[in-house]
């Protein structure tokens, strides 16, 4: 499912009005804020120093100095979420507070970024909720095994070391369905050939002269047997013609441009995925640039602590501006990434639902035409049965005695029997 990029925009939530004044009195120049996860941290509005530990009234010493303390990174756009400027107005001389204990540099991970990293995981440039920290997401179609819910991640390619996008699997399913449809049409075509060949052989056999000289009622029945073959041949020819027009042809012609349409669809989703990968690369590049700017700012700050000079102060001002600009760039890149991922998400939902609809339509179409095949087959059986009914009727009328009488009447040579010779 879609989530925003793990590189969340820096920014914190201020405490409820009056809460801090009721519980803690901070030294001059210090303010407290809440991170998005509800953890309180403190900002020196003069030096822009950030710390998790509540500062004490003694300059340079926090309430609980020690290795557990960590600094927060400068915020993006030069402002905290409350609207307090992240950097004070430039002055000729700056009073810098030096962090005690094992304070980290300005480029260290903020609680927002750290917890964001824990709450999300980016795989192949797509950001997902982390399975260990995020609750299970509600499916888009919870009562169905829908395409739109189960093909967001990539799958390892069993034939190589790469991966196959979930959408690509759906596309392969559609193209395979088209191929199966084509093969079914070819199968019916082979069935038609058998019917045509069978009809041809029946018609030829019906013209055979074997036993043509049979006489009497049996001869009539035999002639009807041969005629029934010609009738049956006609039935099978009609069956093959209907198979072609009502089964084979519709199967073959269904969605003639399907492959072309699927190729367009594939290119569309692939382009969105490429754009998402490009946006993610920009985020990582901007994040790296911000870290470098923060490191440069920290180094210049340390130099100022060693020796105060106008030149160092100017360098710090310049480094701070670059750091703020890097933060702006990171936020812009994150925005563009999230927009690209949102667009990809929306198109994935729309397209997968359409593929799902097309698959249901394909299966229903094939089912209907196979039902038509069985119906035609039943009709053919009935017609075939009708061709042999006259034969049955004549066979019931066959009378050997009658046939003998007719034959004797026609072929008799005399009815005077021989007698003994007299001497």
mmCIF file of C-alpha atoms in Angstrom:
data_model
loop_
_atom_site.group_PDB
_atom_site.id
_atom_site.type_symbol
_atom_site.label_atom_id
_atom_site.label_comp_id
_atom_site.label_asym_id
_atom_site.label_seq_id
_atom_site.Cartn_x
_atom_site.Cartn_y
_atom_site.Cartn_z
ATOM 1 C CA UNK A 1 0.000 0.000 0.000
ATOM 2 C CA UNK A 2 1.052 3.579 -0.411
ATOM 3 C CA UNK A 3 2.823 5.441 2.333
ATOM 4 C CA UNK A 4 4.746 8.655 2.221
ATOM 5 C CA UNK A 5 8.474 8.551 1.874
ATOM 6 C CA UNK A 6 10.497 7.495 4.896
ATOM 7 C CA UNK A 7 12.397 10.766 4.459
ATOM 8 C CA UNK A 8 9.721 12.809 6.201
ATOM 9 C CA UNK A 9 9.806 16.546 6.230
ATOM 10 C CA UNK A 10 11.578 17.826 9.344
ATOM 11 C CA UNK A 11 9.340 19.643 11.777
ATOM 12 C CA UNK A 12 8.069 19.277 15.337
ATOM 13 C CA UNK A 13 4.850 19.865 17.250
ATOM 14 C CA UNK A 14 4.780 22.497 20.007
ATOM 15 C CA UNK A 15 3.361 21.591 23.418
ATOM 16 C CA UNK A 16 -0.146 22.612 24.429
ATOM 17 C CA UNK A 17 -0.383 26.279 25.466
ATOM 18 C CA UNK A 18 0.694 26.875 29.029
ATOM 19 C CA UNK A 19 1.853 23.297 29.624
ATOM 20 C CA UNK A 20 5.554 24.080 29.816
ATOM 21 C CA UNK A 21 5.086 27.082 32.080
ATOM 22 C CA UNK A 22 3.111 24.951 34.515
ATOM 23 C CA UNK A 23 5.704 22.201 34.809
ATOM 24 C CA UNK A 24 9.182 23.511 33.960
ATOM 25 C CA UNK A 25 10.862 26.895 34.089
ATOM 26 C CA UNK A 26 13.460 27.056 31.312
ATOM 27 C CA UNK A 27 16.532 29.297 31.200
ATOM 28 C CA UNK A 28 16.309 32.397 29.008
ATOM 29 C CA UNK A 29 16.439 31.682 25.284
ATOM 30 C CA UNK A 30 15.190 28.082 25.585
ATOM 31 C CA UNK A 31 11.870 26.710 24.320
ATOM 32 C CA UNK A 32 10.416 23.216 24.344
ATOM 33 C CA UNK A 33 8.598 21.342 21.596
ATOM 34 C CA UNK A 34 7.101 17.907 21.006
ATOM 35 C CA UNK A 35 8.269 15.583 18.251
ATOM 36 C CA UNK A 36 5.582 13.883 16.114
ATOM 37 C CA UNK A 37 6.034 10.848 18.360
ATOM 38 C CA UNK A 38 5.203 12.887 21.452
ATOM 39 C CA UNK A 39 8.754 13.142 22.866
ATOM 40 C CA UNK A 40 9.758 16.518 24.263
ATOM 41 C CA UNK A 41 12.928 18.246 23.122
ATOM 42 C CA UNK A 42 14.437 21.705 23.710
ATOM 43 C CA UNK A 43 15.712 24.404 21.357
ATOM 44 C CA UNK A 44 17.980 27.342 22.168
ATOM 45 C CA UNK A 45 16.551 30.112 20.005
ATOM 46 C CA UNK A 46 19.819 32.023 20.231
ATOM 47 C CA UNK A 47 22.247 29.322 19.128
ATOM 48 C CA UNK A 48 19.744 26.929 17.493
ATOM 49 C CA UNK A 49 21.138 24.147 19.697
ATOM 50 C CA UNK A 50 18.719 21.239 20.178
ATOM 51 C CA UNK A 51 18.728 18.602 22.918
ATOM 52 C CA UNK A 52 16.515 15.945 24.415
ATOM 53 C CA UNK A 53 17.572 16.894 27.982
ATOM 54 C CA UNK A 54 15.945 19.783 29.809
ATOM 55 C CA UNK A 55 18.548 22.555 30.122
ATOM 56 C CA UNK A 56 19.378 23.818 33.594
ATOM 57 C CA UNK A 57 19.617 27.427 34.634
ATOM 58 C CA UNK A 58 23.415 27.166 34.654
ATOM 59 C CA UNK A 59 24.859 28.211 31.311
ATOM 60 C CA UNK A 60 26.273 25.370 29.266
ATOM 61 C CA UNK A 61 24.899 22.591 31.474
ATOM 62 C CA UNK A 62 21.761 20.574 30.830
ATOM 63 C CA UNK A 63 19.627 19.063 33.579
ATOM 64 C CA UNK A 64 20.891 15.564 32.901
ATOM 65 C CA UNK A 65 24.185 15.706 31.058
ATOM 66 C CA UNK A 66 25.700 12.490 29.891
ATOM 67 C CA UNK A 67 25.911 10.019 27.074
ATOM 68 C CA UNK A 68 22.135 9.714 26.681
ATOM 69 C CA UNK A 69 21.864 13.190 25.314
ATOM 70 C CA UNK A 70 21.570 13.661 21.570
ATOM 71 C CA UNK A 71 21.284 16.705 19.394
ATOM 72 C CA UNK A 72 18.595 17.339 16.767
ATOM 73 C CA UNK A 73 19.267 18.431 13.185
ATOM 74 C CA UNK A 74 18.451 21.903 11.932
ATOM 75 C CA UNK A 75 14.922 22.127 10.660
ATOM 76 C CA UNK A 76 14.009 22.606 7.034
ATOM 77 C CA UNK A 77 13.191 26.058 5.669
ATOM 78 C CA UNK A 78 14.853 27.628 8.714
ATOM 79 C CA UNK A 79 11.756 27.268 10.917
ATOM 80 C CA UNK A 80 10.443 24.833 13.493
ATOM 81 C CA UNK A 81 6.872 23.625 13.216
ATOM 82 C CA UNK A 82 5.740 26.200 15.742
ATOM 83 C CA UNK A 83 6.929 28.990 13.503
ATOM 84 C CA UNK A 84 9.955 29.889 15.659
ATOM 85 C CA UNK A 85 12.896 30.782 13.453
ATOM 86 C CA UNK A 86 15.460 28.020 13.502
ATOM 87 C CA UNK A 87 18.281 30.551 13.180
ATOM 88 C CA UNK A 88 18.489 33.806 15.175
ATOM 89 C CA UNK A 89 19.129 37.156 13.529
ATOM 90 C CA UNK A 90 22.764 37.610 12.630
ATOM 91 C CA UNK A 91 24.743 39.673 15.163
ATOM 92 C CA UNK A 92 28.290 40.887 15.265
ATOM 93 C CA UNK A 93 29.095 38.589 18.180
ATOM 94 C CA UNK A 94 27.393 35.262 18.972
ATOM 95 C CA UNK A 95 27.232 33.587 22.342
ATOM 96 C CA UNK A 96 27.496 29.873 21.582
ATOM 97 C CA UNK A 97 26.404 27.220 24.032
ATOM 98 C CA UNK A 98 28.697 24.209 24.007
ATOM 99 C CA UNK A 99 26.988 20.881 24.463
ATOM 100 C CA UNK A 100 28.266 18.798 27.323
ATOM 101 C CA UNK A 101 28.542 15.014 27.478
ATOM 102 C CA UNK A 102 28.544 12.953 24.275
ATOM 103 C CA UNK A 103 26.419 15.315 22.212
ATOM 104 C CA UNK A 104 26.178 14.381 18.540
ATOM 105 C CA UNK A 105 26.795 16.635 15.581
ATOM 106 C CA UNK A 106 24.112 18.611 13.790
ATOM 107 C CA UNK A 107 23.855 15.976 11.090
ATOM 108 C CA UNK A 108 22.699 13.228 13.449
ATOM 109 C CA UNK A 109 19.294 11.690 12.985
ATOM 110 C CA UNK A 110 16.378 13.508 14.517
ATOM 111 C CA UNK A 111 13.752 11.553 16.450
ATOM 112 C CA UNK A 112 11.305 12.204 13.629
ATOM 113 C CA UNK A 113 13.645 10.851 10.995
ATOM 114 C CA UNK A 114 14.830 7.957 13.137
ATOM 115 C CA UNK A 115 11.364 6.796 14.035
ATOM 116 C CA UNK A 116 10.260 7.375 10.462
ATOM 117 C CA UNK A 117 12.995 5.017 9.357
ATOM 118 C CA UNK A 118 11.689 2.474 11.855
ATOM 119 C CA UNK A 119 8.075 2.935 10.774
ATOM 120 C CA UNK A 120 8.739 2.671 7.055
ATOM 121 C CA UNK A 121 10.887 0.568 4.785
ATOM 122 C CA UNK A 122 11.857 1.432 1.212
ATOM 123 C CA UNK A 123 12.151 -1.453 -1.237
ATOM 124 C CA UNK A 124 13.125 -0.771 -4.838
ATOM 125 C CA UNK A 125 12.319 2.928 -4.348
ATOM 126 C CA UNK A 126 8.798 2.249 -3.011
ATOM 127 C CA UNK A 127 8.106 3.145 0.613
ATOM 128 C CA UNK A 128 6.031 0.723 2.696
ATOM 129 C CA UNK A 129 5.008 0.621 6.354
ATOM 130 C CA UNK A 130 7.524 -1.352 8.392
ATOM 131 C CA UNK A 131 5.921 -4.701 9.289
ATOM 132 C CA UNK A 132 7.382 -4.624 12.818
ATOM 133 C CA UNK A 133 6.064 -1.223 13.856
ATOM 134 C CA UNK A 134 3.054 -0.335 11.715
ATOM 135 C CA UNK A 135 -0.419 -1.801 12.265
ATOM 136 C CA UNK A 136 -1.887 -3.941 9.516
ATOM 137 C CA UNK A 137 -3.435 -1.843 6.777
ATOM 138 C CA UNK A 138 -7.084 -2.127 5.780
ATOM 139 C CA UNK A 139 -7.432 -3.791 2.392
ATOM 140 C CA UNK A 140 -9.076 -1.786 -0.371
ATOM 141 C CA UNK A 141 -11.435 -4.707 -1.059
ATOM 142 C CA UNK A 142 -11.307 -6.703 2.177
ATOM 143 C CA UNK A 143 -13.946 -9.254 1.157
ATOM 144 C CA UNK A 144 -12.185 -10.251 -2.066
ATOM 145 C CA UNK A 145 -8.801 -11.501 -3.204
ATOM 146 C CA UNK A 146 -8.488 -8.461 -5.393
ATOM 147 C CA UNK A 147 -5.586 -7.573 -7.666
ATOM 148 C CA UNK A 148 -5.513 -4.072 -6.167
ATOM 149 C CA UNK A 149 -4.526 -5.393 -2.706
ATOM 150 C CA UNK A 150 -1.857 -8.030 -3.300
ATOM 151 C CA UNK A 151 0.574 -6.834 -5.975
ATOM 152 C CA UNK A 152 2.308 -3.757 -4.556
ATOM 153 C CA UNK A 153 5.692 -5.297 -3.824
ATOM 154 C CA UNK A 154 8.191 -6.803 -6.244
ATOM 155 C CA UNK A 155 8.804 -10.547 -6.408
ATOM 156 C CA UNK A 156 12.096 -12.334 -6.885
ATOM 157 C CA UNK A 157 12.497 -13.580 -10.418
ATOM 158 C CA UNK A 158 12.772 -17.405 -10.246
ATOM 159 C CA UNK A 159 14.709 -17.405 -13.522
ATOM 160 C CA UNK A 160 17.326 -14.860 -12.490
ATOM 161 C CA UNK A 161 18.761 -12.691 -9.754
ATOM 162 C CA UNK A 162 16.474 -9.720 -10.416
ATOM 163 C CA UNK A 163 12.936 -8.951 -9.365
ATOM 164 C CA UNK A 164 9.606 -8.802 -11.157
ATOM 165 C CA UNK A 165 7.185 -5.983 -10.344
ATOM 166 C CA UNK A 166 3.804 -7.005 -9.001
ATOM 167 C CA UNK A 167 2.113 -5.223 -11.887
ATOM 168 C CA UNK A 168 4.266 -7.191 -14.321
ATOM 169 C CA UNK A 169 2.884 -10.429 -12.861
ATOM 170 C CA UNK A 170 -0.649 -9.189 -13.456
ATOM 171 C CA UNK A 171 0.265 -8.228 -16.997
ATOM 172 C CA UNK A 172 1.758 -11.665 -17.636
ATOM 173 C CA UNK A 173 -1.463 -13.187 -16.326
ATOM 174 C CA UNK A 174 -3.468 -11.133 -18.832
ATOM 175 C CA UNK A 175 -1.207 -12.040 -21.751
ATOM 176 C CA UNK A 176 -1.258 -15.699 -20.727
ATOM 177 C CA UNK A 177 -5.060 -15.536 -20.677
ATOM 178 C CA UNK A 178 -5.017 -14.133 -24.213
ATOM 179 C CA UNK A 179 -2.719 -16.967 -25.297
ATOM 180 C CA UNK A 180 -4.972 -19.577 -23.668
ATOM 181 C CA UNK A 181 -7.939 -18.068 -25.474
ATOM 182 C CA UNK A 182 -6.055 -18.326 -28.771
ATOM 183 C CA UNK A 183 -5.097 -21.946 -28.103
ATOM 184 C CA UNK A 184 -8.720 -22.806 -27.292
ATOM 185 C CA UNK A 185 -9.723 -21.325 -30.634
ATOM 186 C CA UNK A 186 -7.079 -23.446 -32.358
ATOM 187 C CA UNK A 187 -8.371 -26.520 -30.533
ATOM 188 C CA UNK A 188 -11.893 -25.873 -31.784
ATOM 189 C CA UNK A 189 -10.455 -25.412 -35.261
ATOM 190 C CA UNK A 190 -8.939 -28.894 -35.072
ATOM 191 C CA UNK A 191 -12.321 -30.199 -33.921
ATOM 192 C CA UNK A 192 -13.906 -28.556 -36.975
ATOM 193 C CA UNK A 193 -11.394 -30.247 -39.263
ATOM 194 C CA UNK A 194 -12.285 -33.604 -37.784
ATOM 195 C CA UNK A 195 -15.977 -32.922 -38.346
ATOM 196 C CA UNK A 196 -15.380 -31.798 -41.922
ATOM 197 C CA UNK A 197 -13.251 -34.834 -42.682
ATOM 198 C CA UNK A 198 -15.782 -37.120 -41.045
ATOM 199 C CA UNK A 199 -18.626 -35.577 -43.052
ATOM 200 C CA UNK A 200 -16.633 -35.953 -46.246
ATOM 201 C CA UNK A 201 -15.951 -39.619 -45.548
ATOM 202 C CA UNK A 202 -19.583 -40.289 -44.650
ATOM 203 C CA UNK A 203 -20.766 -38.691 -47.887
ATOM 204 C CA UNK A 204 -18.269 -40.728 -49.876
ATOM 205 C CA UNK A 205 -19.263 -43.944 -48.148
ATOM 206 C CA UNK A 206 -22.935 -43.284 -48.782
ATOM 207 C CA UNK A 207 -22.201 -43.479 -52.536
ATOM 208 C CA UNK A 208 -20.518 -46.864 -52.247
ATOM 209 C CA UNK A 209 -22.128 -49.581 -54.400
ATOM 210 C CA UNK A 210 -21.465 -52.456 -52.025
ATOM 211 C CA UNK A 211 -24.563 -54.607 -51.462
ATOM 212 C CA UNK A 212 -26.501 -52.428 -53.885
ATOM 213 C CA UNK A 213 -28.166 -55.516 -55.374
ATOM 214 C CA UNK A 214 -29.871 -56.505 -52.154
ATOM 215 C CA UNK A 215 -33.595 -56.997 -52.814
ATOM 216 C CA UNK A 216 -36.864 -56.871 -51.021
ATOM 217 C CA UNK A 217 -37.601 -55.120 -47.757
ATOM 218 C CA UNK A 218 -34.057 -55.780 -46.596
ATOM 219 C CA UNK A 219 -32.770 -54.082 -49.721
ATOM 220 C CA UNK A 220 -34.931 -51.067 -48.910
ATOM 221 C CA UNK A 221 -33.534 -50.976 -45.348
ATOM 222 C CA UNK A 222 -29.991 -51.279 -46.664
ATOM 223 C CA UNK A 223 -30.547 -48.395 -49.073
ATOM 224 C CA UNK A 224 -31.848 -46.297 -46.159
ATOM 225 C CA UNK A 225 -28.719 -47.119 -44.195
ATOM 226 C CA UNK A 226 -26.618 -45.667 -46.992
ATOM 227 C CA UNK A 227 -28.911 -42.648 -47.290
ATOM 228 C CA UNK A 228 -28.653 -42.031 -43.522
ATOM 229 C CA UNK A 229 -24.890 -41.687 -43.953
ATOM 230 C CA UNK A 230 -25.421 -38.861 -46.419
ATOM 231 C CA UNK A 231 -27.899 -37.219 -44.026
ATOM 232 C CA UNK A 232 -25.455 -37.591 -41.154
ATOM 233 C CA UNK A 233 -22.702 -36.102 -43.289
ATOM 234 C CA UNK A 234 -24.895 -33.052 -43.823
ATOM 235 C CA UNK A 235 -25.520 -32.784 -40.069
ATOM 236 C CA UNK A 236 -21.799 -32.812 -39.326
ATOM 237 C CA UNK A 237 -21.095 -30.218 -42.004
ATOM 238 C CA UNK A 238 -23.642 -27.916 -40.422
ATOM 239 C CA UNK A 239 -22.138 -28.640 -36.985
ATOM 240 C CA UNK A 240 -18.645 -27.715 -38.193
ATOM 241 C CA UNK A 241 -19.949 -24.510 -39.782
ATOM 242 C CA UNK A 242 -21.665 -23.474 -36.552
ATOM 243 C CA UNK A 243 -18.561 -24.322 -34.546
ATOM 244 C CA UNK A 244 -16.605 -21.960 -36.758
ATOM 245 C CA UNK A 245 -19.054 -19.049 -36.605
ATOM 246 C CA UNK A 246 -20.306 -19.413 -33.034
ATOM 247 C CA UNK A 247 -17.266 -20.731 -31.139
ATOM 248 C CA UNK A 248 -13.934 -20.642 -32.982
ATOM 249 C CA UNK A 249 -14.229 -17.210 -34.590
ATOM 250 C CA UNK A 250 -15.460 -15.375 -31.458
ATOM 251 C CA UNK A 251 -12.652 -16.930 -29.403
ATOM 252 C CA UNK A 252 -10.071 -15.917 -31.976
ATOM 253 C CA UNK A 253 -11.353 -12.383 -32.517
ATOM 254 C CA UNK A 254 -12.098 -11.461 -28.908
ATOM 255 C CA UNK A 255 -9.947 -8.410 -28.083
ATOM 256 C CA UNK A 256 -7.922 -8.421 -31.276
ATOM 257 C CA UNK A 257 -5.862 -5.425 -30.073
ATOM 258 C CA UNK A 258 -5.444 -6.749 -26.535
ATOM 259 C CA UNK A 259 -1.662 -7.169 -26.688
ATOM 260 C CA UNK A 260 -1.240 -3.657 -28.036
ATOM 261 C CA UNK A 261 -3.470 -2.252 -25.293
ATOM 262 C CA UNK A 262 -1.569 -4.171 -22.610
ATOM 263 C CA UNK A 263 1.720 -2.876 -23.976
ATOM 264 C CA UNK A 264 0.486 0.714 -23.661
ATOM 265 C CA UNK A 265 -0.681 -0.008 -20.131
ATOM 266 C CA UNK A 266 2.673 -1.562 -19.245
ATOM 267 C CA UNK A 267 4.592 1.435 -20.575
ATOM 268 C CA UNK A 268 2.377 3.831 -18.631
ATOM 269 C CA UNK A 269 2.923 2.105 -15.277
ATOM 270 C CA UNK A 270 6.615 1.528 -16.034
ATOM 271 C CA UNK A 271 7.104 5.235 -16.756
ATOM 272 C CA UNK A 272 5.494 6.138 -13.431
ATOM 273 C CA UNK A 273 7.741 3.640 -11.665
ATOM 274 C CA UNK A 274 10.817 5.078 -13.365
ATOM 275 C CA UNK A 275 9.773 8.563 -12.320
ATOM 276 C CA UNK A 276 9.361 7.309 -8.752
ATOM 277 C CA UNK A 277 12.872 5.813 -8.818
ATOM 278 C CA UNK A 278 14.244 9.113 -10.122
ATOM 279 C CA UNK A 279 12.499 11.053 -7.345
ATOM 280 C CA UNK A 280 13.855 8.653 -4.740
ATOM 281 C CA UNK A 281 17.393 9.100 -6.069
ATOM 282 C CA UNK A 282 16.906 12.863 -5.750
ATOM 283 C CA UNK A 283 15.783 12.447 -2.126
ATOM 284 C CA UNK A 284 18.864 10.417 -1.272
ATOM 285 C CA UNK A 285 21.099 12.913 -3.022
ATOM 286 C CA UNK A 286 19.467 15.814 -1.187
ATOM 287 C CA UNK A 287 19.739 13.961 2.121
ATOM 288 C CA UNK A 288 23.434 13.395 1.543
ATOM 289 C CA UNK A 289 23.917 17.047 0.624
ATOM 290 C CA UNK A 290 22.129 18.156 3.821
ATOM 291 C CA UNK A 291 24.344 15.899 5.921
ATOM 292 C CA UNK A 292 27.446 17.388 4.318
ATOM 293 C CA UNK A 293 26.191 20.942 4.914
ATOM 294 C CA UNK A 294 25.432 20.140 8.532
ATOM 295 C CA UNK A 295 28.872 18.621 8.978
ATOM 296 C CA UNK A 296 30.461 21.721 7.455
ATOM 297 C CA UNK A 297 28.402 23.970 9.757
ATOM 298 C CA UNK A 298 29.449 21.966 12.808
ATOM 299 C CA UNK A 299 33.097 22.146 11.831
ATOM 300 C CA UNK A 300 32.961 25.915 11.435
ATOM 301 C CA UNK A 301 31.089 26.213 14.723
ATOM 302 C CA UNK A 302 33.850 24.298 16.474
ATOM 303 C CA UNK A 303 36.439 26.586 14.889
ATOM 304 C CA UNK A 304 34.584 29.600 16.229
ATOM 305 C CA UNK A 305 34.612 28.107 19.713
ATOM 306 C CA UNK A 306 38.365 27.866 19.519
ATOM 307 C CA UNK A 307 39.001 31.324 18.142
ATOM 308 C CA UNK A 308 36.483 34.078 17.672
ATOM 309 C CA UNK A 309 36.978 36.099 14.506
ATOM 310 C CA UNK A 310 34.821 38.017 12.096
ATOM 311 C CA UNK A 311 35.923 35.759 9.262
ATOM 312 C CA UNK A 312 34.806 32.648 11.123
ATOM 313 C CA UNK A 313 31.487 34.270 11.915
ATOM 314 C CA UNK A 314 30.962 35.056 8.238
ATOM 315 C CA UNK A 315 31.834 31.481 7.352
ATOM 316 C CA UNK A 316 29.264 30.257 9.846
ATOM 317 C CA UNK A 317 26.611 32.537 8.390
ATOM 318 C CA UNK A 318 27.392 31.237 4.924
ATOM 319 C CA UNK A 319 27.433 27.612 6.107
ATOM 320 C CA UNK A 320 24.114 28.116 7.883
ATOM 321 C CA UNK A 321 22.515 29.543 4.753
ATOM 322 C CA UNK A 322 23.771 26.582 2.732
ATOM 323 C CA UNK A 323 22.490 24.182 5.379
ATOM 324 C CA UNK A 324 19.075 25.845 5.303
ATOM 325 C CA UNK A 325 19.043 25.705 1.505
ATOM 326 C CA UNK A 326 19.976 22.020 1.620
ATOM 327 C CA UNK A 327 17.077 21.464 4.000
ATOM 328 C CA UNK A 328 14.746 23.272 1.597
ATOM 329 C CA UNK A 329 16.003 21.112 -1.249
ATOM 330 C CA UNK A 330 15.431 17.942 0.756
ATOM 331 C CA UNK A 331 11.879 18.949 1.616
ATOM 332 C CA UNK A 332 11.163 19.776 -2.024
ATOM 333 C CA UNK A 333 12.565 16.418 -3.147
ATOM 334 C CA UNK A 334 10.479 14.597 -0.551
ATOM 335 C CA UNK A 335 7.388 16.441 -1.757
ATOM 336 C CA UNK A 336 8.105 15.478 -5.371
ATOM 337 C CA UNK A 337 8.768 11.863 -4.348
ATOM 338 C CA UNK A 338 5.504 11.614 -2.421
ATOM 339 C CA UNK A 339 3.615 13.170 -5.326
ATOM 340 C CA UNK A 340 5.167 10.648 -7.728
ATOM 341 C CA UNK A 341 4.386 7.753 -5.388
ATOM 342 C CA UNK A 342 0.827 8.996 -4.928
ATOM 343 C CA UNK A 343 0.362 9.186 -8.698
ATOM 344 C CA UNK A 344 1.808 5.693 -9.142
ATOM 345 C CA UNK A 345 -0.450 4.407 -6.350
ATOM 346 C CA UNK A 346 -3.587 5.872 -7.895
ATOM 347 C CA UNK A 347 -2.761 4.546 -11.352
ATOM 348 C CA UNK A 348 -1.941 1.115 -9.904
ATOM 349 C CA UNK A 349 -5.312 0.913 -8.166
ATOM 350 C CA UNK A 350 -7.196 2.042 -11.265
ATOM 351 C CA UNK A 351 -5.261 -0.209 -13.632
ATOM 352 C CA UNK A 352 -5.281 -3.343 -11.479
ATOM 353 C CA UNK A 353 -9.037 -3.047 -11.006
ATOM 354 C CA UNK A 354 -9.404 -2.722 -14.775
ATOM 355 C CA UNK A 355 -7.229 -5.808 -15.321
ATOM 356 C CA UNK A 356 -9.376 -7.633 -12.795
ATOM 357 C CA UNK A 357 -12.514 -6.640 -14.708
ATOM 358 C CA UNK A 358 -10.968 -7.728 -18.014
ATOM 359 C CA UNK A 359 -10.066 -11.146 -16.578
ATOM 360 C CA UNK A 360 -13.593 -11.708 -15.291
ATOM 361 C CA UNK A 361 -14.917 -10.676 -18.700
ATOM 362 C CA UNK A 362 -12.526 -13.055 -20.507
ATOM 363 C CA UNK A 363 -13.435 -16.043 -18.354
ATOM 364 C CA UNK A 364 -17.154 -15.360 -18.733
ATOM 365 C CA UNK A 365 -16.797 -15.005 -22.511
ATOM 366 C CA UNK A 366 -14.994 -18.343 -22.810
ATOM 367 C CA UNK A 367 -17.501 -20.046 -20.521
ATOM 368 C CA UNK A 368 -20.407 -18.852 -22.657
ATOM 369 C CA UNK A 369 -18.844 -20.062 -25.903
ATOM 370 C CA UNK A 370 -17.937 -23.441 -24.448
ATOM 371 C CA UNK A 371 -21.550 -23.734 -23.338
ATOM 372 C CA UNK A 372 -22.494 -22.969 -26.931
ATOM 373 C CA UNK A 373 -20.181 -25.778 -28.047
ATOM 374 C CA UNK A 374 -21.915 -28.308 -25.783
ATOM 375 C CA UNK A 375 -25.325 -27.071 -26.949
ATOM 376 C CA UNK A 376 -24.344 -27.551 -30.592
ATOM 377 C CA UNK A 377 -22.995 -30.962 -29.726
ATOM 378 C CA UNK A 378 -26.323 -31.995 -28.170
ATOM 379 C CA UNK A 379 -28.184 -30.699 -31.221
ATOM 380 C CA UNK A 380 -25.886 -32.689 -33.505
ATOM 381 C CA UNK A 381 -26.569 -35.835 -31.534
ATOM 382 C CA UNK A 382 -30.303 -35.273 -31.913
ATOM 383 C CA UNK A 383 -29.999 -34.692 -35.653
ATOM 384 C CA UNK A 384 -27.834 -37.772 -35.997
ATOM 385 C CA UNK A 385 -30.472 -39.759 -34.174
ATOM 386 C CA UNK A 386 -33.095 -38.471 -36.570
ATOM 387 C CA UNK A 387 -31.103 -39.755 -39.538
ATOM 388 C CA UNK A 388 -31.252 -43.354 -38.303
ATOM 389 C CA UNK A 389 -34.916 -43.351 -37.321
ATOM 390 C CA UNK A 390 -36.083 -44.191 -40.893
ATOM 391 C CA UNK A 391 -33.626 -47.072 -40.882
ATOM 392 C CA UNK A 392 -35.140 -48.379 -37.663
ATOM 393 C CA UNK A 393 -38.616 -48.158 -39.122
ATOM 394 C CA UNK A 394 -37.649 -50.116 -42.269
ATOM 395 C CA UNK A 395 -35.739 -52.722 -40.309
ATOM 396 C CA UNK A 396 -38.857 -53.421 -38.267
ATOM 397 C CA UNK A 397 -40.725 -54.044 -41.543
ATOM 398 C CA UNK A 398 -38.252 -56.545 -42.946
ATOM 399 C CA UNK A 399 -40.189 -59.812 -43.659
ATOM 400 C CA UNK A 400 -38.115 -62.720 -44.985
ATOM 401 C CA UNK A 401 -41.214 -64.655 -46.119
ATOM 402 C CA UNK A 402 -42.551 -61.713 -48.045
ATOM 403 C CA UNK A 403 -39.172 -61.087 -49.605
ATOM 404 C CA UNK A 404 -39.022 -64.764 -50.631
ATOM 405 C CA UNK A 405 -42.481 -64.610 -52.205
ATOM 406 C CA UNK A 406 -41.621 -61.548 -54.202
ATOM 407 C CA UNK A 407 -38.374 -62.999 -55.354
ATOM 408 C CA UNK A 408 -39.919 -66.355 -56.321
ATOM 409 C CA UNK A 409 -42.707 -64.649 -58.255
ATOM 410 C CA UNK A 410 -40.148 -62.694 -60.198
ATOM 411 C CA UNK A 411 -37.651 -65.392 -60.804
ATOM 412 C CA UNK A 412 -39.635 -68.654 -60.812
ATOM 413 C CA UNK A 413 -38.923 -71.204 -63.608
ATOM 414 C CA UNK A 414 -41.804 -73.579 -63.083
ATOM 415 C CA UNK A 415 -43.733 -75.324 -60.389
ATOM 416 C CA UNK A 416 -43.988 -78.888 -61.977
ATOM 417 C CA UNK A 417 -41.920 -81.218 -59.929
ATOM 418 C CA UNK A 418 -40.008 -84.099 -61.469
ATOM 419 C CA UNK A 419 -41.508 -87.688 -61.259
ATOM 420 C CA UNK A 420 -40.057 -91.218 -61.553
ATOM 421 C CA UNK A 421 -39.301 -92.571 -64.994
ATOM 422 C CA UNK A 422 -41.502 -95.474 -66.134
ATOM 423 C CA UNK A 423 -40.248 -98.607 -68.033
#
